[in-house]
Coordinates of N, CA and C in Angstrom, one line a residue:
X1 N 141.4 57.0 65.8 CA 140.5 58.1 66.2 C 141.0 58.8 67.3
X2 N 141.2 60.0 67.5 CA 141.5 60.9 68.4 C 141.0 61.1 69.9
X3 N 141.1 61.7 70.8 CA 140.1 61.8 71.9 C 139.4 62.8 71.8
X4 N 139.6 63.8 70.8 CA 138.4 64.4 70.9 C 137.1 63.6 69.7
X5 N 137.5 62.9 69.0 CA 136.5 62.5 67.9 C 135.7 61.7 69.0
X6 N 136.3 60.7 70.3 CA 135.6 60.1 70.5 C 134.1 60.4 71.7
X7 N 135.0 61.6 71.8 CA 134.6 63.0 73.5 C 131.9 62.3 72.6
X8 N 131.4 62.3 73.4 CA 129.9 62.4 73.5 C 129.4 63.6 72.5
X9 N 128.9 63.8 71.2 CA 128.8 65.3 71.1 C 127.4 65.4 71.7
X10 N 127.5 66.9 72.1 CA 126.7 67.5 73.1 C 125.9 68.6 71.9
X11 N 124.6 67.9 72.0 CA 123.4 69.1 71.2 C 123.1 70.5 72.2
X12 N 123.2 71.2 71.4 CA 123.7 72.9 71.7 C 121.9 72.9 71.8
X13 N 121.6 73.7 73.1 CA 120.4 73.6 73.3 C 120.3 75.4 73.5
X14 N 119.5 75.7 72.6 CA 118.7 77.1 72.8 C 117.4 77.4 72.9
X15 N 117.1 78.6 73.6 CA 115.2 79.1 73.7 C 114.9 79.6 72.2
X16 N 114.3 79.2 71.5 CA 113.9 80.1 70.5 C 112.6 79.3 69.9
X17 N 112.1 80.2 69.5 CA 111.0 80.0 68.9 C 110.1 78.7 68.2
X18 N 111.3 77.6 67.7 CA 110.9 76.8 67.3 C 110.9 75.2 68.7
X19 N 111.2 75.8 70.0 CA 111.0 74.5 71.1 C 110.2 75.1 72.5
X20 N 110.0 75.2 72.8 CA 109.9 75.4 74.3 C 110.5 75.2 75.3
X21 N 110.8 75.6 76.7 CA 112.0 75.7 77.5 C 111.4 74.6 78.0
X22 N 112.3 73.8 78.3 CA 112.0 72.4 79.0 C 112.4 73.0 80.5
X23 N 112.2 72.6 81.8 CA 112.4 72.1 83.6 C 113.9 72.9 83.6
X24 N 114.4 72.8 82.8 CA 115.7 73.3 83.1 C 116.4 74.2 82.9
X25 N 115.8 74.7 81.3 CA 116.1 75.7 80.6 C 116.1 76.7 81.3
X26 N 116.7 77.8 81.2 CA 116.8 79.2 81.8 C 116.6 80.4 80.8
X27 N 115.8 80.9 80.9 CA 116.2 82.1 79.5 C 116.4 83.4 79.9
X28 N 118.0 83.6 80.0 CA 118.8 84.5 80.8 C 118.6 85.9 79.5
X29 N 117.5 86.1 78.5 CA 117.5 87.2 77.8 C 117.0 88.5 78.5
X30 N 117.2 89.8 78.3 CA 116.9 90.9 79.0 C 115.4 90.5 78.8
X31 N 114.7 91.3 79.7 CA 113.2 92.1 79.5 C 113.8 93.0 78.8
X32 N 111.7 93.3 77.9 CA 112.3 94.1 77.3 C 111.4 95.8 78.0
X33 N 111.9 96.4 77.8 CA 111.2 97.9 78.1 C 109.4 97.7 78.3
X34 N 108.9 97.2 76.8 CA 107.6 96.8 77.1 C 106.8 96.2 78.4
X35 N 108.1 95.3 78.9 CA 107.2 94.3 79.9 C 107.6 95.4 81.0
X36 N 108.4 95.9 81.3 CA 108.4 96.5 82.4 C 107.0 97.9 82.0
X37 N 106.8 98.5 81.1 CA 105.9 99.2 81.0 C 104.8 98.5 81.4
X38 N 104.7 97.6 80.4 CA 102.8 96.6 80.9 C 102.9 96.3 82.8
X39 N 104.0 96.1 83.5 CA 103.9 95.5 84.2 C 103.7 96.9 85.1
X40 N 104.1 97.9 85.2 CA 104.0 99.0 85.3 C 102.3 99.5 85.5
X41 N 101.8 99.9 84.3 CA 100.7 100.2 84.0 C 99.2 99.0 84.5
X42 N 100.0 97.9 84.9 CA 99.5 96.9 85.3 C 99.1 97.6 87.1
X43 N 100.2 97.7 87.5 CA 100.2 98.1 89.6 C 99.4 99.5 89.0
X44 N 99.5 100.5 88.0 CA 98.9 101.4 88.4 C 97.0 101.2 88.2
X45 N 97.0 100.5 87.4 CA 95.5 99.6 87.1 C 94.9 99.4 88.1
X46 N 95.8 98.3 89.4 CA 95.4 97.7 90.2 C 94.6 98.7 91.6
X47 N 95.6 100.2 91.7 CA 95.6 101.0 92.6 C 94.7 101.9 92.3
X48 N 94.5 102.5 91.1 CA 93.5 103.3 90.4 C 91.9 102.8 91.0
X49 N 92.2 101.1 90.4 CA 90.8 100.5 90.5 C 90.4 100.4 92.3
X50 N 91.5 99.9 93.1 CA 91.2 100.2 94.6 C 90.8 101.5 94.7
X51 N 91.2 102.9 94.1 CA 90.5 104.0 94.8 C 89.3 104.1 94.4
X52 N 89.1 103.6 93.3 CA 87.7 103.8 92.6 C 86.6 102.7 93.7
X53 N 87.0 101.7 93.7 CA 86.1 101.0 94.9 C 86.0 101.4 96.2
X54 N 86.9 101.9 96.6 CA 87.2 102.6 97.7 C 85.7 103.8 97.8
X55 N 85.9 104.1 97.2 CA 85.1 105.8 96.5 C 83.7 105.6 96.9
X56 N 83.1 104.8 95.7 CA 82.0 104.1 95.4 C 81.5 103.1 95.8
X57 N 82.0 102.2 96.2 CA 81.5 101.0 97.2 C 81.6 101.3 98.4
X58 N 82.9 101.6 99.5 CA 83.0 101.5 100.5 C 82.3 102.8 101.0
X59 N 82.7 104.3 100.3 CA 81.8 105.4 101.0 C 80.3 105.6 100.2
X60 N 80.4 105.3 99.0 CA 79.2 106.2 98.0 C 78.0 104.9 98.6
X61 N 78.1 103.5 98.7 CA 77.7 102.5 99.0 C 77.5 102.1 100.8
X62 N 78.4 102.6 101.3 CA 78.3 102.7 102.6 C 78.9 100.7 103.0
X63 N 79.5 100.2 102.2 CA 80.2 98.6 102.4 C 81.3 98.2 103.1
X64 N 80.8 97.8 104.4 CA 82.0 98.1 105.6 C 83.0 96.4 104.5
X65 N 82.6 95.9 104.6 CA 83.3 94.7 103.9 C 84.3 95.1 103.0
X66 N 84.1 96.2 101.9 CA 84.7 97.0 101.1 C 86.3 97.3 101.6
X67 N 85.5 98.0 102.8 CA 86.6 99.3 103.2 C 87.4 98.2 104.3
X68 N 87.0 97.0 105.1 CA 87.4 96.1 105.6 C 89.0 95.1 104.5
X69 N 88.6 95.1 103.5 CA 89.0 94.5 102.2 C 90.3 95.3 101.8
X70 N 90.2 96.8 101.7 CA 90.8 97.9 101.0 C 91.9 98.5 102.1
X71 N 91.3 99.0 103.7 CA 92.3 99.4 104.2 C 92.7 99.2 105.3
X72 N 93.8 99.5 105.6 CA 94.9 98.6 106.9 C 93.9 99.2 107.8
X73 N 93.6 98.4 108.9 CA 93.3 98.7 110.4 C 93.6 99.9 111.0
X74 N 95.0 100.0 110.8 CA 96.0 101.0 111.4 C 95.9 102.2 110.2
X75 N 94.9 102.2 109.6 CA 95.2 103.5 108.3 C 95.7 104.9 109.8
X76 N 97.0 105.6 108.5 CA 97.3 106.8 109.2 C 96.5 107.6 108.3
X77 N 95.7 108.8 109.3 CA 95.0 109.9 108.8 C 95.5 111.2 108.7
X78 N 96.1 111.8 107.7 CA 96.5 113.1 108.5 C 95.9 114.0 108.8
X79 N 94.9 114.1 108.1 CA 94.1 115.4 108.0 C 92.5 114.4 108.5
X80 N 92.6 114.3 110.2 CA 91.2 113.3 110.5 C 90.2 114.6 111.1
X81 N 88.9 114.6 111.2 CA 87.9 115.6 111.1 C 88.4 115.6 113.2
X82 N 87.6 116.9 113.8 CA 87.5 116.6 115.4 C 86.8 116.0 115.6
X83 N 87.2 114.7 116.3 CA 86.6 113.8 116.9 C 86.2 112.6 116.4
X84 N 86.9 112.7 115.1 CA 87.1 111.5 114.3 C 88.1 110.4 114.6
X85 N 87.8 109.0 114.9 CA 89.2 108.0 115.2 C 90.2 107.9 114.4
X86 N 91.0 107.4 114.8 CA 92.0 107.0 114.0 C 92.0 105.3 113.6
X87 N 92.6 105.5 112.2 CA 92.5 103.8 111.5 C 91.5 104.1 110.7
X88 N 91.4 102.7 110.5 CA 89.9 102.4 109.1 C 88.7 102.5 110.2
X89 N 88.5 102.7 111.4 CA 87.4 102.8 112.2 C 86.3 104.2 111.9
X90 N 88.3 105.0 111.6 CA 87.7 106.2 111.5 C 87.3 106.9 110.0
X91 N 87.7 106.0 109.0 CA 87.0 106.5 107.8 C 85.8 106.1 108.0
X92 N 85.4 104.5 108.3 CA 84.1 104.1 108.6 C 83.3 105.3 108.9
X93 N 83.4 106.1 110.0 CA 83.2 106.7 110.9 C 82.6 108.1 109.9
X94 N 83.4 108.1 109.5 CA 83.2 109.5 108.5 C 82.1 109.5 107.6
X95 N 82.4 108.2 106.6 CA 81.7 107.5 105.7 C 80.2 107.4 106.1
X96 N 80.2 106.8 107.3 CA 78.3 106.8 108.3 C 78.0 108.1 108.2
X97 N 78.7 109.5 109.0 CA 78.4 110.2 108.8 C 78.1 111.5 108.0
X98 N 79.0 111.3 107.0 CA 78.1 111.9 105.5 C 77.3 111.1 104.5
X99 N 77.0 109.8 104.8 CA 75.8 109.2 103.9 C 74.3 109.7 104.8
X100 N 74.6 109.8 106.2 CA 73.4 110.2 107.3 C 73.0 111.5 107.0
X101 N 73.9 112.1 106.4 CA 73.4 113.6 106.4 C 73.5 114.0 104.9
X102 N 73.3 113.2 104.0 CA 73.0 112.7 102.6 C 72.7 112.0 102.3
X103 N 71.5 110.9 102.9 CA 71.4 109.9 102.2 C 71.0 109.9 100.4
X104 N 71.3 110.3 99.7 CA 71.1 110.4 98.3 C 72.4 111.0 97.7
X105 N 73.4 110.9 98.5 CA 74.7 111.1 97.7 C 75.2 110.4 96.7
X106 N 75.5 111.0 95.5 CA 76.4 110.1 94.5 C 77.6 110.9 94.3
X107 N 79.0 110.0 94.2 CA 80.0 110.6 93.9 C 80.4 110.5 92.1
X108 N 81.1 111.0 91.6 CA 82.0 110.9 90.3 C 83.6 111.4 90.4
X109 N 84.1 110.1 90.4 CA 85.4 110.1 89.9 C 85.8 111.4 88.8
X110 N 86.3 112.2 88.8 CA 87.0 113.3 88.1 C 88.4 112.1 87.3
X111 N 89.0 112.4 88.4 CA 90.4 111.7 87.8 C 91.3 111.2 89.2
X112 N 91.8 109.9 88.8 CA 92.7 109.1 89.3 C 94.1 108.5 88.8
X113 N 95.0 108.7 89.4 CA 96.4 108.0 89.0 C 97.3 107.5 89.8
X114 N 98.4 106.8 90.0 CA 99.0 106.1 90.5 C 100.8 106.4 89.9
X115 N 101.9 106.2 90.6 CA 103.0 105.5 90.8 C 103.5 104.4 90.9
X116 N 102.7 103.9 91.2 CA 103.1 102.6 91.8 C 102.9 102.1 93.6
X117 N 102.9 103.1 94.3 CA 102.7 103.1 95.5 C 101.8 103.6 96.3
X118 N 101.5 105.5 95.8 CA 100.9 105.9 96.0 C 99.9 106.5 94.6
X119 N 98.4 106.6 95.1 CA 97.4 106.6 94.4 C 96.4 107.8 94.8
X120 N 96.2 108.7 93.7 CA 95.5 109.9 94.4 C 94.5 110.3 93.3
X121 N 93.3 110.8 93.7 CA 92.1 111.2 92.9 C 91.3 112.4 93.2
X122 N 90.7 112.6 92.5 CA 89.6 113.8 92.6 C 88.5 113.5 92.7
X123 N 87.5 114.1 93.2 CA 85.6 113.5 93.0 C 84.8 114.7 93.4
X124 N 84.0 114.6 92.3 CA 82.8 115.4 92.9 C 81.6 114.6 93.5
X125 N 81.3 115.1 94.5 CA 80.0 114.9 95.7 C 78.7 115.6 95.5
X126 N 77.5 115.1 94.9 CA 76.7 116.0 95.2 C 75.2 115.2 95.9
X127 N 74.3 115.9 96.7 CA 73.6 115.4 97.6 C 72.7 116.4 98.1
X128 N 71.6 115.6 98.6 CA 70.5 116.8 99.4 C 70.6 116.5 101.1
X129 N 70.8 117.3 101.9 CA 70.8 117.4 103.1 C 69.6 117.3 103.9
X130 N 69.2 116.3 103.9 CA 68.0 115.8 104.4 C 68.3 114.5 105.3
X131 N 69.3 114.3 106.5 CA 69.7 113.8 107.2 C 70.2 114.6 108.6
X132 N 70.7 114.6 109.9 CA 71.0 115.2 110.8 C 72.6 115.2 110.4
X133 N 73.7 116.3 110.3 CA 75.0 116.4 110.2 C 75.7 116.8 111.3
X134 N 76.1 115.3 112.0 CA 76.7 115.0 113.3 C 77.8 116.0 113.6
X135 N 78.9 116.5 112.4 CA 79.8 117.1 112.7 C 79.6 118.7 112.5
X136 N 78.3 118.8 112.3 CA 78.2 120.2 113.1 C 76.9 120.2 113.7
X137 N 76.5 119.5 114.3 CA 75.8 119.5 115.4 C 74.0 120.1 114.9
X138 N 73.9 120.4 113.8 CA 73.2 120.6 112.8 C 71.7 119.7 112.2
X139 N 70.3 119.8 112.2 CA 69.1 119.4 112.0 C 69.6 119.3 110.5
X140 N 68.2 119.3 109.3 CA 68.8 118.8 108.2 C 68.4 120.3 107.8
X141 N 68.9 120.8 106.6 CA 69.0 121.6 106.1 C 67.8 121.9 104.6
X142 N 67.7 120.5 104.2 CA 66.8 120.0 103.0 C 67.6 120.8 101.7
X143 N 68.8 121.5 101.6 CA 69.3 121.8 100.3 C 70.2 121.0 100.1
X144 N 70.5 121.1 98.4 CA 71.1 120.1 97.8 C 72.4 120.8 97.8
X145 N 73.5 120.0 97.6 CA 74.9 120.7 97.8 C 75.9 119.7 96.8
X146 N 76.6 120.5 96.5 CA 78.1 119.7 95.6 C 79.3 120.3 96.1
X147 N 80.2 119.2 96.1 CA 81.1 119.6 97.1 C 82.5 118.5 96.1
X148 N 84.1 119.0 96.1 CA 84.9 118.8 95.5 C 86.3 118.0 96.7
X149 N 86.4 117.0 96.4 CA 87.5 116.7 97.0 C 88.5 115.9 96.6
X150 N 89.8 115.2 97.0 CA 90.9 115.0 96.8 C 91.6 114.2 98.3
X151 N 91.7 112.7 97.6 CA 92.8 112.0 98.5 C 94.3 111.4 97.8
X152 N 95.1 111.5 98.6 CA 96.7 110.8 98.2 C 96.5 109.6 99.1
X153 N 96.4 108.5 98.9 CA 96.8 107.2 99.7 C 98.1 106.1 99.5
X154 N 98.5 106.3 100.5 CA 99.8 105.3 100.4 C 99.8 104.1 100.8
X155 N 100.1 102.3 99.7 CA 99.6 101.6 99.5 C 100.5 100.8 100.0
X156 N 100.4 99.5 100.9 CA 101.8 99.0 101.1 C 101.3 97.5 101.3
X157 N 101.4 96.0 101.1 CA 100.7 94.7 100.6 C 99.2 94.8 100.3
X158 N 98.7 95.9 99.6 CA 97.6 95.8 98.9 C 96.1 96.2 99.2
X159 N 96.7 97.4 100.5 CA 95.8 98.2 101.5 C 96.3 99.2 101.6
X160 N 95.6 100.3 101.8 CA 95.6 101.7 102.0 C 96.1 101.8 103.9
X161 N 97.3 102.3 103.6 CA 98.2 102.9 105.4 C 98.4 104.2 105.4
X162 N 98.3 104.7 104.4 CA 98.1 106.5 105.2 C 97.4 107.3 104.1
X163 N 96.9 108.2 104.7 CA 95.8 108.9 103.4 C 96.9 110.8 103.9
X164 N 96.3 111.2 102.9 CA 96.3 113.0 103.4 C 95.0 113.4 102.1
X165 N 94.0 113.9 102.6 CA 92.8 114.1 102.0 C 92.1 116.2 102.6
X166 N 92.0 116.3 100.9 CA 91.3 117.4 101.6 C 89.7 117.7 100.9
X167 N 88.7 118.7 101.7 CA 87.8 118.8 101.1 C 87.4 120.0 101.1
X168 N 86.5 120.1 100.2 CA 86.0 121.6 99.7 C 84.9 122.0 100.9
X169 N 85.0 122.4 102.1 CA 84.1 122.6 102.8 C 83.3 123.8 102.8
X170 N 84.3 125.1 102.3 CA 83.7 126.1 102.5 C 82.4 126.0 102.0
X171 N 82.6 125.7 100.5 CA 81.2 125.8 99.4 C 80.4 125.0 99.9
X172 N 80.4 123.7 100.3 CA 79.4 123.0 101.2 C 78.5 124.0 102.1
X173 N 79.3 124.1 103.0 CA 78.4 125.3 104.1 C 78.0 126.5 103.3
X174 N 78.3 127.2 101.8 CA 77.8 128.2 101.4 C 76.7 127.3 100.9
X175 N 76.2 126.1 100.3 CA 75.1 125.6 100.0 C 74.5 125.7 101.0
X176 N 75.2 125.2 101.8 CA 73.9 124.9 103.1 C 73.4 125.8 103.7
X177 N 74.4 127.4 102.8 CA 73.4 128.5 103.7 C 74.0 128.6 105.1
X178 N 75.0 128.2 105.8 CA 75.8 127.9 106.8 C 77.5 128.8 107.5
X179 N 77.4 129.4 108.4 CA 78.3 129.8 108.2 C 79.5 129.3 108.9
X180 N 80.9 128.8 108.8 CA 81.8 128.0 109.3 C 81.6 127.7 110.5
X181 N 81.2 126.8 111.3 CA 81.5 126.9 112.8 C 82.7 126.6 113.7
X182 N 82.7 126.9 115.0 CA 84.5 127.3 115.3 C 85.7 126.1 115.2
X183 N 85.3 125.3 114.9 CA 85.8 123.6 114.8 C 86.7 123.9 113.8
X184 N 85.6 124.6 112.5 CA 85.8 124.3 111.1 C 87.2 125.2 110.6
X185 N 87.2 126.8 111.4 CA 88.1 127.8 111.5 C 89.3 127.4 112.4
X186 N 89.1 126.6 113.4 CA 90.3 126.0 114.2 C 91.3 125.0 113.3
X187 N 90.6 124.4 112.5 CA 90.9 123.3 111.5 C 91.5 124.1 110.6
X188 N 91.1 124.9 109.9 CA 91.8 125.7 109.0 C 93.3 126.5 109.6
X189 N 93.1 127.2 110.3 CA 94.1 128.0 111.0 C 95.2 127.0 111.5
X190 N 94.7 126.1 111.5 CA 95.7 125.1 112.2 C 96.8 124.5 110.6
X191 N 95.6 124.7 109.3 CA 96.1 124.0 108.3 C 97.3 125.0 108.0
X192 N 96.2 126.2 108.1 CA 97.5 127.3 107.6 C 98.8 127.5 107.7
X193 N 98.6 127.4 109.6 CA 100.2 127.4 110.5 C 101.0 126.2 110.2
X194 N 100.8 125.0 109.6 CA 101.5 124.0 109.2 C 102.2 124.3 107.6
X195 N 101.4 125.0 106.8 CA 101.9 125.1 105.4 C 102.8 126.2 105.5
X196 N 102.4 127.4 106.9 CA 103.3 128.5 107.1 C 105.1 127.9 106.9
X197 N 105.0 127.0 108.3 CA 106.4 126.5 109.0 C 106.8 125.2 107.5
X198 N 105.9 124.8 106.7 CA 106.4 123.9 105.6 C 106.8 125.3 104.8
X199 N 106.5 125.9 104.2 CA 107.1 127.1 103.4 C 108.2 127.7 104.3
X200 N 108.2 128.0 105.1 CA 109.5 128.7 105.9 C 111.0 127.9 106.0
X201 N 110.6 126.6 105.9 CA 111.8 125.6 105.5 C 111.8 125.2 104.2
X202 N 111.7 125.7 103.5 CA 111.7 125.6 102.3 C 112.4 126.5 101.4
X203 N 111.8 127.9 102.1 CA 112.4 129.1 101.3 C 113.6 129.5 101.6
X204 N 114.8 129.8 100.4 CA 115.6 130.3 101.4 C 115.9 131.6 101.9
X205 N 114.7 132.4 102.0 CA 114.3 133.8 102.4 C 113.2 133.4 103.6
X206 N 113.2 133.9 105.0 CA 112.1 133.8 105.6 C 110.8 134.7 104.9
X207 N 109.7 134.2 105.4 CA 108.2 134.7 104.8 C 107.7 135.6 105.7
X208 N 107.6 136.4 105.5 CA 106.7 137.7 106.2 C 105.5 137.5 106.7
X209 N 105.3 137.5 107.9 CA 103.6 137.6 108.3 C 102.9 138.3 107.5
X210 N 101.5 137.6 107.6 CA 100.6 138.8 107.1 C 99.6 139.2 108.2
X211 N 99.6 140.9 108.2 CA 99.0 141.1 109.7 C 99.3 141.4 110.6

């Protein structure tokens, strides 16, 4: 007999369908496109569903627990109202003060979607003003109002760290019969001069004043 006839033979061990991978096995096969899709569609599920809770629990519900749950301490705001904090103190903050000056607000989700990181939606707001509206200094008005808005939130271990949010204010104050007050045109002018100097690095033609 030879040395190799007498060599241990060694059973050829594979993953397939008819055993299961034992402790040791390794199954060095590619993914396939699917799993990265599902797994994909999976983080955008997860982030969709936090804005949606976000929306409706923490603001439409007023659930500090919620919004304790959903966003970092430190949230960066970019676009925060005057006199609004910064962090999740200061959405709180916001949140108290448009349910106060709505208590009968309901929101609806429009539409939400995700990347993977960041997560951004639409909503319509509508509500009767039958509360005092702290940020303009304002008694209640008793008319009903609908009002449209839009946040981008950027998601980082499973909390909301920076927002840029805008809202439809003008039509608000045309419900309410209201005309901008000077906060509201400081805020704007201010929005403007930022998108001016973002367009002007951008183009490669300078932009013309207007006026």
């Amino acid at each position: 007999m030879s040395a190799a006839d007498r060599r241990p033979h060694r059973r050829r061990r594979t993953l397939g369908a008819s055993r299961s991978a034992g402790p040791g096995d390794v199954d060095r096969r590619p993914l396939s496109r699917s799993h990265y899709r599902s797994r994909s569609s999976a983080m955008t599920t997860d982030l969709t569903e936090m804005y949606r809770r976000w929306l409706y629990e923490a603001w439409g519900a007023g659930d500090v627990s919620v919004a304790e749950e959903l966003i970092a301490e430190d949230l960066v705001d970019h676009n925060r109202l005057e006199g609004q904090p910064q962090g999740r103190a200061g959405d709180v903050w916001a949140a108290n003060m448009v349910r106060t000056a709505f208590p009968d607000l309901r929101f609806e989700l429009d539409i939400a979607f995700s990347n993977g990181e960041y997560v951004t939606g639409r909503w319509t707001m509508t509500g009767t003003n039958t509360g005092p509206f702290e940020m303009f200094g304002l008694p209640p008005t008793g008319r009903p109002v609908t009002m449209t808005g839009q946040e981008i939130f950027r998601v980082r271990d499973g909390k909301f760290v920076e927002v840029w949010h805008q809202e439809d204010v003008p039509t608000m104050l045309s419900n309410l019969a209201l005309d901008p007050p000077p906060f509201v045109m400081r805020m704007a002018a201010k929005r403007s001069a930022r998108l001016y100097r973002r367009e002007q690095r951008r183009s490669p033609e300078p932009l013309a004043r207007v006026g």
